[in-house]
């Protein structure tokens, strides 16, 4: 039985990549904002519909440096959600801020904007919402709150490559947005990431922060990091970008097939489609109501393995319950996130996932539910 994993990296034809990297053997210019780096940044600005985009080694470093670059007073509070990958919370903590966790919305698992204002204190400096699974946060409402309280907004848009709201690129909301171009993402540069922003001063700061804080050969103006995307990764990005529309369309077909099969199954909740939002079909989460379905999320996760189907519990456990934060946060402050994290399962999804495999996965889910109920 062939194993089906939760995702599989998109790759361009090998010859296309070889052609793209050939010139590197002539130039010997492998990193430090080379030609491919610059070409990719420009191409992505256009594709994503954003004003300015800077490339990084990965999404995490990009987010961490964006938070550093805003130069907010250390020790202050940053409102975010715990229903995310470790990166979001770690980026806040590693910058010396205190994460304050806001609960999430039941319908799309993003930050519940109606609960943000109650968490704002005189210590709050920023909001870091997550467009989780590519679902768009309530960007307009969040901006209004931020404006009222003079807060910065940095989106974790790791999952939201290519998502648009009423035609506007998702990366244009807030003060900055971070995209991840990790191998597992809709668009990948093997490892990679980006920050989209509007403020030229922040742009200059981030250009320096990702290169050790170096201003010129004789001057270092920031305690920076090394987060420059290299030319081989940028080349992968240039190739993958040529195919990404097709990839997203194929992902859309997989998602439609899943929806057609699963909508009917009692106890399986599907991620709501958002009006006015062009989706990227980054993930396919299902929410299990154990008493209706007949089995818990964990039981389904284990049982699917017997069929060779390897799903993932993105995002369980929630970040405010991580061992590394023991004693620092109270998970019961985000009861919805806590509950949803025990009920959510992300099913296999990638452009080349054969529709017959989707049929097989759905048949297995049905069978497991029936078996457990009887
Ligand atoms: N914010 C959010 C909300 C995020 O989700 C992430 C990353 C970040 C920030 C940080 O962005 P980056 O710094 O990573 O750019 C994976 C990814 O490593 C991570 O990028 C991603 N989120 C997270 C949700 O998923 P794991 O530990 O679950 O990945 P792993 O190695 O178990 O791979 C999952 C599946 O992907 C495998 O079963 C097969 C497939 N795969 C994996 C790799 C590594 C491939 O097909 N090719 C590959 O090269 O974290």
CSV table of C-alpha atoms and ligand atoms in Angstrom, one decimal:
chain,number,residue,atom,x,y,z
A,1,UNK,CA,0.0,0.0,0.0
A,2,UNK,CA,1.4,3.4,-1.0
A,3,UNK,CA,1.8,5.9,1.8
A,4,UNK,CA,0.0,9.2,1.5
A,5,UNK,CA,1.7,11.9,3.4
A,6,UNK,CA,0.1,15.2,4.5
A,7,UNK,CA,1.9,17.1,1.8
A,8,UNK,CA,4.6,16.8,-0.9
A,9,UNK,CA,6.9,19.6,-2.1
A,10,UNK,CA,6.2,21.1,-5.5
A,11,UNK,CA,9.2,20.9,-7.7
A,12,UNK,CA,9.7,22.3,-11.2
A,13,UNK,CA,11.0,20.0,-14.0
A,14,UNK,CA,14.7,19.2,-13.2
A,15,UNK,CA,15.9,20.5,-16.5
A,16,UNK,CA,14.2,23.9,-15.9
A,17,UNK,CA,16.0,24.2,-12.5
A,18,UNK,CA,19.3,23.1,-14.1
A,19,UNK,CA,18.9,25.8,-16.7
A,20,UNK,CA,18.1,28.4,-14.1
A,21,UNK,CA,21.2,27.7,-12.0
A,22,UNK,CA,23.7,27.2,-14.9
A,23,UNK,CA,24.8,30.8,-14.9
A,24,UNK,CA,25.9,30.5,-11.2
A,25,UNK,CA,28.9,28.5,-12.5
A,26,UNK,CA,30.0,31.5,-14.5
A,27,UNK,CA,29.3,34.2,-12.0
A,28,UNK,CA,30.4,32.3,-8.9
A,29,UNK,CA,27.9,34.6,-7.1
A,30,UNK,CA,26.1,32.3,-4.8
A,31,UNK,CA,24.5,34.5,-2.1
A,32,UNK,CA,24.4,38.0,-0.6
A,33,UNK,CA,21.6,39.5,-2.6
A,34,UNK,CA,22.6,38.2,-6.0
A,35,UNK,CA,20.9,38.6,-9.3
A,36,UNK,CA,18.4,35.8,-8.8
A,37,UNK,CA,17.6,37.1,-5.3
A,38,UNK,CA,16.7,40.5,-6.8
A,39,UNK,CA,14.8,39.0,-9.7
A,40,UNK,CA,12.7,36.9,-7.4
A,41,UNK,CA,11.9,39.7,-5.0
A,42,UNK,CA,10.6,41.8,-7.9
A,43,UNK,CA,8.6,38.9,-9.5
A,44,UNK,CA,7.0,38.2,-6.1
A,45,UNK,CA,6.1,41.8,-5.5
A,46,UNK,CA,4.2,41.7,-8.7
A,47,UNK,CA,2.6,38.3,-8.2
A,48,UNK,CA,1.5,39.0,-4.7
A,49,UNK,CA,0.3,42.5,-5.4
A,50,UNK,CA,2.5,44.1,-2.7
A,51,UNK,CA,4.4,47.3,-2.5
A,52,UNK,CA,7.7,46.0,-1.2
A,53,UNK,CA,9.0,42.5,-0.5
A,54,UNK,CA,12.3,41.4,1.1
A,55,UNK,CA,13.5,37.9,0.9
A,56,UNK,CA,14.9,35.8,3.9
A,57,UNK,CA,16.4,32.4,4.6
A,58,UNK,CA,13.0,31.3,6.0
A,59,UNK,CA,9.7,32.5,7.3
A,60,UNK,CA,10.7,32.3,10.9
A,61,UNK,CA,13.8,34.5,10.6
A,62,UNK,CA,11.8,36.9,8.6
A,63,UNK,CA,9.1,37.3,11.3
A,64,UNK,CA,11.7,37.5,14.1
A,65,UNK,CA,13.6,40.2,12.3
A,66,UNK,CA,10.4,42.1,11.4
A,67,UNK,CA,9.5,42.3,15.0
A,68,UNK,CA,13.1,43.4,15.9
A,69,UNK,CA,13.0,46.0,13.1
A,70,UNK,CA,10.0,47.8,14.4
A,71,UNK,CA,12.1,48.8,17.4
A,72,UNK,CA,9.3,48.5,19.9
A,73,UNK,CA,10.2,48.7,23.6
A,74,UNK,CA,11.3,45.4,25.0
A,75,UNK,CA,9.4,43.5,27.7
A,76,UNK,CA,6.1,44.9,26.3
A,77,UNK,CA,3.0,42.8,25.3
A,78,UNK,CA,2.2,41.5,21.9
A,79,UNK,CA,-1.3,40.1,21.3
A,80,UNK,CA,-1.4,36.9,19.2
A,81,UNK,CA,-3.0,33.5,19.0
A,82,UNK,CA,-1.7,30.1,20.2
A,83,UNK,CA,-3.4,28.2,17.4
A,84,UNK,CA,-0.3,28.3,15.1
A,85,UNK,CA,3.1,26.8,14.5
A,86,UNK,CA,5.8,27.2,17.2
A,87,UNK,CA,7.4,29.9,15.1
A,88,UNK,CA,4.8,32.7,15.7
A,89,UNK,CA,5.1,32.6,19.5
A,90,UNK,CA,8.8,31.9,19.5
A,91,UNK,CA,9.4,35.0,17.3
A,92,UNK,CA,7.6,37.2,19.8
A,93,UNK,CA,9.4,35.7,22.9
A,94,UNK,CA,12.8,35.6,21.3
A,95,UNK,CA,12.4,39.4,20.7
A,96,UNK,CA,11.9,39.9,24.4
A,97,UNK,CA,8.2,40.6,24.2
A,98,UNK,CA,5.4,39.0,26.3
A,99,UNK,CA,2.8,37.1,24.2
A,100,UNK,CA,-0.7,37.8,25.3
A,101,UNK,CA,-3.0,35.1,23.8
A,102,UNK,CA,-6.3,35.9,22.3
A,103,UNK,CA,-8.8,33.2,21.4
A,104,UNK,CA,-9.7,32.2,17.9
A,105,UNK,CA,-12.8,32.3,15.8
A,106,UNK,CA,-14.8,29.1,15.5
A,107,UNK,CA,-15.5,29.5,11.8
A,108,UNK,CA,-12.0,30.0,10.4
A,109,UNK,CA,-9.6,29.6,13.3
A,110,UNK,CA,-8.0,33.0,13.0
A,111,UNK,CA,-7.7,35.5,15.9
A,112,UNK,CA,-11.2,36.5,17.2
A,113,UNK,CA,-11.0,40.2,16.6
A,114,UNK,CA,-14.0,40.8,18.9
A,115,UNK,CA,-11.7,39.7,21.8
A,116,UNK,CA,-8.6,41.7,21.0
A,117,UNK,CA,-9.6,45.0,22.6
A,118,UNK,CA,-10.3,43.5,26.1
A,119,UNK,CA,-6.6,42.3,26.1
A,120,UNK,CA,-5.0,45.7,25.3
A,121,UNK,CA,-3.2,47.3,28.2
A,122,UNK,CA,-0.8,50.2,28.5
A,123,UNK,CA,1.9,47.7,27.8
A,124,UNK,CA,0.6,46.5,24.5
A,125,UNK,CA,2.7,47.4,21.5
A,126,UNK,CA,1.7,45.1,18.7
A,127,UNK,CA,-0.7,42.5,17.3
A,128,UNK,CA,0.6,39.4,15.5
A,129,UNK,CA,-2.4,37.7,13.9
A,130,UNK,CA,-2.1,34.5,11.8
A,131,UNK,CA,-3.8,33.8,8.5
A,132,UNK,CA,-4.0,30.2,9.6
A,133,UNK,CA,-4.4,27.6,6.8
A,134,UNK,CA,-4.5,30.6,4.4
A,135,UNK,CA,-7.8,31.8,6.0
A,136,UNK,CA,-7.9,35.6,6.1
A,137,UNK,CA,-8.1,37.3,9.4
A,138,UNK,CA,-10.6,40.1,9.9
A,139,UNK,CA,-8.0,42.5,8.5
A,140,UNK,CA,-10.2,45.7,8.4
A,141,UNK,CA,-11.4,45.3,12.0
A,142,UNK,CA,-7.9,44.5,13.2
A,143,UNK,CA,-6.5,47.6,11.6
A,144,UNK,CA,-9.2,49.8,13.2
A,145,UNK,CA,-8.3,48.4,16.6
A,146,UNK,CA,-4.6,49.0,15.9
A,147,UNK,CA,-5.2,52.5,14.8
A,148,UNK,CA,-7.4,53.3,17.8
A,149,UNK,CA,-4.7,52.1,20.2
A,150,UNK,CA,-1.6,53.0,18.2
A,151,UNK,CA,-0.4,49.4,17.8
A,152,UNK,CA,1.7,47.8,15.1
A,153,UNK,CA,0.2,44.9,13.2
A,154,UNK,CA,2.5,42.2,11.8
A,155,UNK,CA,0.7,39.3,10.1
A,156,UNK,CA,2.0,35.8,10.1
A,157,UNK,CA,1.0,35.0,6.5
A,158,UNK,CA,3.1,31.9,6.4
A,159,UNK,CA,0.2,30.0,4.9
A,160,UNK,CA,-1.3,32.7,2.8
A,161,UNK,CA,0.8,32.9,-0.4
A,162,UNK,CA,-1.3,34.3,-3.2
A,163,UNK,CA,-4.5,34.9,-1.1
A,164,UNK,CA,-6.3,38.0,-2.1
A,165,UNK,CA,-9.2,39.9,-0.6
A,166,UNK,CA,-11.4,41.8,-3.1
A,167,UNK,CA,-8.4,41.7,-5.4
A,168,UNK,CA,-5.9,43.1,-2.8
A,169,UNK,CA,-2.9,41.0,-2.0
A,170,UNK,CA,-3.0,39.6,1.5
A,171,UNK,CA,0.6,40.9,2.1
A,172,UNK,CA,-0.5,44.4,1.9
A,173,UNK,CA,-2.4,44.5,5.2
A,174,UNK,CA,-0.9,45.7,8.4
A,175,UNK,CA,2.5,47.2,8.9
A,176,UNK,CA,4.2,44.0,7.7
A,177,UNK,CA,3.4,40.4,6.7
A,178,UNK,CA,5.5,37.4,6.7
A,179,UNK,CA,5.3,34.6,4.1
A,180,UNK,CA,7.0,31.2,4.4
A,181,UNK,CA,8.4,29.6,1.3
A,182,UNK,CA,9.3,26.3,3.1
A,183,UNK,CA,9.3,23.1,1.1
A,184,UNK,CA,5.9,22.2,2.5
A,185,UNK,CA,4.2,25.4,1.3
A,186,UNK,CA,2.0,26.3,-1.7
A,187,UNK,CA,5.1,28.1,-3.1
A,188,UNK,CA,8.5,27.1,-2.0
A,189,UNK,CA,12.1,28.1,-2.4
A,190,UNK,CA,13.2,24.9,-0.6
A,191,UNK,CA,13.6,27.0,2.6
A,192,UNK,CA,12.8,30.7,2.4
A,193,UNK,CA,10.5,33.5,3.5
A,194,UNK,CA,9.6,37.1,2.9
A,195,UNK,CA,8.4,40.2,4.6
A,196,UNK,CA,6.1,42.6,2.8
A,197,UNK,CA,5.9,46.1,4.0
A,198,UNK,CA,5.2,49.7,3.1
A,199,UNK,CA,7.5,51.8,5.2
A,200,UNK,CA,10.9,52.7,3.5
A,201,UNK,CA,12.5,53.1,6.9
A,202,UNK,CA,11.6,49.6,8.0
A,203,UNK,CA,12.7,48.3,4.6
A,204,UNK,CA,16.2,49.8,5.1
A,205,UNK,CA,16.4,48.5,8.7
A,206,UNK,CA,15.4,45.0,7.6
A,207,UNK,CA,17.9,45.0,4.6
A,208,UNK,CA,20.5,45.6,7.3
A,209,UNK,CA,19.2,43.3,9.9
A,210,UNK,CA,19.2,40.3,7.6
A,211,UNK,CA,22.9,41.0,6.8
A,212,UNK,CA,24.4,41.3,10.3
A,213,UNK,CA,23.3,44.9,10.7
A,214,UNK,CA,26.0,45.9,8.3
A,215,UNK,CA,25.5,49.4,6.8
A,216,UNK,CA,28.7,49.5,4.7
A,217,UNK,CA,32.2,48.0,4.8
A,218,UNK,CA,33.2,50.1,7.8
A,219,UNK,CA,29.9,50.5,9.7
A,220,UNK,CA,27.6,48.1,11.5
A,221,UNK,CA,24.5,49.9,12.7
A,222,UNK,CA,22.4,47.0,14.2
A,223,UNK,CA,22.9,43.8,16.1
A,224,UNK,CA,21.6,41.9,13.1
A,225,UNK,CA,21.4,38.3,12.0
A,226,UNK,CA,22.3,36.4,8.9
A,227,UNK,CA,19.0,35.7,7.0
A,228,UNK,CA,19.8,36.2,3.4
A,229,UNK,CA,18.3,33.9,0.8
A,230,UNK,CA,20.9,32.3,-1.4
A,231,UNK,CA,20.9,32.1,-5.1
A,232,UNK,CA,20.0,28.4,-5.4
A,233,UNK,CA,16.9,28.9,-3.3
A,234,UNK,CA,16.0,32.0,-5.3
A,235,UNK,CA,16.4,30.0,-8.5
A,236,UNK,CA,14.0,27.4,-7.2
A,237,UNK,CA,11.6,30.2,-6.4
A,238,UNK,CA,11.9,31.6,-10.0
A,239,UNK,CA,11.1,28.2,-11.4
A,240,UNK,CA,8.3,27.4,-9.0
A,241,UNK,CA,6.7,30.8,-9.5
A,242,UNK,CA,6.2,29.9,-13.2
A,243,UNK,CA,4.0,27.0,-12.2
A,244,UNK,CA,2.3,28.2,-9.1
A,245,UNK,CA,-1.0,29.2,-10.7
A,246,UNK,CA,-1.4,25.7,-12.1
A,247,UNK,CA,-0.4,24.2,-8.8
A,248,UNK,CA,-3.0,26.3,-6.9
A,249,UNK,CA,-5.7,25.3,-9.5
A,250,UNK,CA,-4.8,21.6,-9.0
A,251,UNK,CA,-5.0,22.0,-5.2
A,252,UNK,CA,-8.4,23.5,-5.8
A,253,UNK,CA,-9.6,20.4,-7.5
A,254,UNK,CA,-8.3,18.2,-4.7
A,255,UNK,CA,-10.2,20.4,-2.2
A,256,UNK,CA,-13.4,20.3,-4.3
A,257,UNK,CA,-13.2,16.5,-4.3
A,258,UNK,CA,-12.7,16.4,-0.5
A,259,UNK,CA,-15.7,18.7,0.0
A,260,UNK,CA,-17.9,16.7,-2.2
A,261,UNK,CA,-17.1,13.5,-0.3
A,262,UNK,CA,-17.0,14.9,3.3
A,263,UNK,CA,-19.8,17.4,3.4
A,264,UNK,CA,-22.2,14.5,3.9
A,265,UNK,CA,-20.4,12.8,6.8
A,266,UNK,CA,-21.9,13.5,10.1
A,267,UNK,CA,-19.4,14.8,12.7
A,268,UNK,CA,-16.9,16.2,10.1
A,269,UNK,CA,-16.8,20.0,10.1
A,270,UNK,CA,-15.2,21.7,7.0
A,271,UNK,CA,-13.3,24.9,6.9
A,272,UNK,CA,-15.8,27.7,5.7
A,273,UNK,CA,-15.1,29.4,2.4
A,274,UNK,CA,-14.6,33.1,2.8
A,275,UNK,CA,-16.6,35.6,0.7
A,276,UNK,CA,-14.5,37.9,-1.4
A,277,UNK,CA,-11.3,35.9,-0.7
A,278,UNK,CA,-9.3,34.2,-3.4
A,279,UNK,CA,-8.1,31.1,-1.7
A,280,UNK,CA,-4.8,29.2,-2.1
A,281,UNK,CA,-5.9,25.8,-0.8
A,282,UNK,CA,-2.9,25.6,1.4
A,283,UNK,CA,-4.3,23.1,3.9
A,284,UNK,CA,-7.4,21.0,4.3
A,285,UNK,CA,-8.4,21.0,7.9
A,286,UNK,CA,-11.4,18.9,9.1
A,287,UNK,CA,-12.9,19.2,12.6
A,288,UNK,CA,-14.1,16.1,14.3
A,289,UNK,CA,-17.1,16.0,16.5
A,290,UNK,CA,-16.4,12.7,18.2
A,291,UNK,CA,-19.9,11.9,19.4
A,292,UNK,CA,-21.5,12.5,16.0
A,293,UNK,CA,-18.6,10.9,13.9
A,294,UNK,CA,-18.1,7.9,16.2
A,295,UNK,CA,-14.4,8.4,16.8
A,296,UNK,CA,-12.2,11.2,18.3
A,297,UNK,CA,-9.7,13.1,16.2
A,298,UNK,CA,-6.9,11.1,17.8
A,299,UNK,CA,-8.6,7.8,17.1
A,300,UNK,CA,-9.1,8.8,13.4
A,301,UNK,CA,-5.5,10.0,13.1
A,302,UNK,CA,-4.3,6.6,14.4
A,303,UNK,CA,-6.8,4.6,12.4
A,304,UNK,CA,-5.9,6.4,9.1
A,305,UNK,CA,-2.3,5.3,9.5
A,306,UNK,CA,-3.5,1.7,9.1
A,307,UNK,CA,-4.7,2.7,5.6
A,308,UNK,CA,-1.3,4.2,4.9
A,309,UNK,CA,-2.7,7.8,5.3
A,310,UNK,CA,-0.5,10.2,7.3
A,311,UNK,CA,-2.5,13.2,8.4
A,312,UNK,CA,-1.2,15.9,10.8
A,313,UNK,CA,-2.6,17.5,13.9
A,314,UNK,CA,-1.9,21.1,12.8
A,315,UNK,CA,-2.1,22.8,15.3
A,316,UNK,CA,-1.9,20.6,18.4
A,317,UNK,CA,-0.7,21.3,21.0
A,318,UNK,CA,-1.4,25.0,21.1
A,319,UNK,CA,1.7,27.1,21.7
A,320,UNK,CA,0.7,28.4,25.1
A,321,UNK,CA,0.9,24.8,26.4
A,322,UNK,CA,4.4,24.0,25.1
A,323,UNK,CA,6.8,22.5,27.6
A,324,UNK,CA,9.3,25.3,27.0
A,325,UNK,CA,6.7,27.8,28.2
A,326,UNK,CA,5.6,25.8,31.3
A,327,UNK,CA,4.1,27.9,34.0
A,328,UNK,CA,4.1,31.1,31.9
A,329,UNK,CA,0.7,30.9,30.3
A,330,UNK,CA,-2.8,29.6,31.1
A,331,UNK,CA,-4.3,27.6,28.2
A,332,UNK,CA,-7.7,28.1,29.7
A,333,UNK,CA,-7.6,31.8,28.6
A,334,UNK,CA,-8.0,30.5,25.1
A,335,UNK,CA,-10.7,27.9,25.5
A,336,UNK,CA,-11.8,27.7,21.8
A,337,UNK,CA,-8.2,27.3,20.6
A,338,UNK,CA,-7.7,24.6,23.3
A,339,UNK,CA,-10.8,22.7,22.2
A,340,UNK,CA,-10.3,23.1,18.5
A,341,UNK,CA,-6.7,21.9,18.8
A,342,UNK,CA,-8.0,18.6,20.1
A,343,UNK,CA,-10.6,18.2,17.2
A,344,UNK,CA,-8.7,19.4,14.2
A,345,UNK,CA,-6.9,17.2,11.6
A,346,UNK,CA,-5.3,18.4,8.4
A,347,UNK,CA,-5.7,15.9,5.5
A,348,UNK,CA,-3.2,15.3,2.8
A,349,UNK,CA,-3.1,18.1,0.2
A,350,UNK,CA,-0.8,18.9,-2.6
A,351,UNK,CA,-1.1,19.7,-6.3
A,352,UNK,CA,-0.2,16.2,-7.6
A,353,UNK,CA,-2.3,14.3,-5.1
A,354,UNK,CA,-4.3,12.0,-7.4
A,355,UNK,CA,-8.1,12.4,-7.1
A,356,UNK,CA,-8.3,8.6,-6.7
A,357,UNK,CA,-6.2,9.0,-3.5
A,358,UNK,CA,-8.7,11.6,-2.3
A,359,UNK,CA,-11.4,9.1,-2.9
A,360,UNK,CA,-9.4,6.5,-1.0
A,361,UNK,CA,-8.8,8.9,2.0
A,362,UNK,CA,-12.5,9.8,2.2
A,363,UNK,CA,-13.6,6.2,1.9
A,364,UNK,CA,-11.3,5.3,4.8
A,365,UNK,CA,-12.6,8.2,6.9
A,366,UNK,CA,-16.2,7.0,6.3
A,367,UNK,CA,-15.3,3.4,7.1
A,368,UNK,CA,-13.5,4.3,10.3
A,369,UNK,CA,-16.5,6.4,11.5
A,370,UNK,CA,-19.0,3.6,10.6
A,371,UNK,CA,-16.8,1.0,12.2
A,372,UNK,CA,-16.5,2.9,15.5
A,373,UNK,CA,-20.1,3.8,15.6
A,374,UNK,CA,-21.3,0.2,15.2
B,1,LIG,N1,4.2,30.5,11.0
B,1,LIG,C1,3.4,29.5,10.7
B,1,LIG,C2,2.0,29.7,10.9
B,1,LIG,C3,3.9,28.3,10.1
B,1,LIG,O1,3.1,27.3,9.8
B,1,LIG,C4,5.3,28.2,9.9
B,1,LIG,C5,5.9,27.0,9.3
B,1,LIG,C6,6.1,29.3,10.2
B,1,LIG,C7,5.6,30.5,10.8
B,1,LIG,C8,7.6,29.4,10.0
B,1,LIG,O2,8.0,29.3,8.6
B,1,LIG,P1,9.4,28.6,8.1
B,1,LIG,O3,10.5,29.2,9.0
B,1,LIG,O4,9.2,27.2,8.2
B,1,LIG,O5,9.5,29.1,6.7
B,1,LIG,C9,6.3,22.0,8.7
B,1,LIG,C10,7.3,23.1,8.1
B,1,LIG,O6,8.6,22.8,8.4
B,1,LIG,C11,7.0,24.4,8.6
B,1,LIG,O7,7.5,25.3,7.6
B,1,LIG,C12,5.5,24.7,8.6
B,1,LIG,N2,5.2,26.0,9.2
B,1,LIG,C13,4.8,23.7,9.4
B,1,LIG,C14,3.3,23.9,9.5
B,1,LIG,O8,5.0,22.4,8.8
B,1,LIG,P2,6.7,19.9,10.2
B,1,LIG,O9,7.7,19.7,11.3
B,1,LIG,O10,5.3,19.5,10.4
B,1,LIG,O11,7.2,19.3,8.8
B,1,LIG,P3,7.6,17.8,8.4
B,1,LIG,O12,9.1,17.7,8.2
B,1,LIG,O13,7.0,16.8,9.3
B,1,LIG,O14,7.0,17.7,7.0
B,1,LIG,C15,5.6,17.5,6.8
B,1,LIG,C16,5.3,16.7,5.5
B,1,LIG,O15,5.8,17.5,4.4
B,1,LIG,C17,6.1,15.4,5.4
B,1,LIG,O16,5.3,14.4,5.9
B,1,LIG,C18,6.3,15.2,3.9
B,1,LIG,C19,6.3,16.6,3.4
B,1,LIG,N3,7.7,17.2,3.0
B,1,LIG,C20,8.5,17.6,4.1
B,1,LIG,C21,9.7,18.1,3.8
B,1,LIG,C22,10.6,18.6,4.9
B,1,LIG,C23,8.1,17.2,1.7
B,1,LIG,O17,7.3,16.8,0.8
B,1,LIG,N4,9.3,17.7,1.4
B,1,LIG,C24,10.2,18.2,2.4
B,1,LIG,O18,11.3,18.7,2.1
B,1,LIG,O19,6.8,21.5,9.9
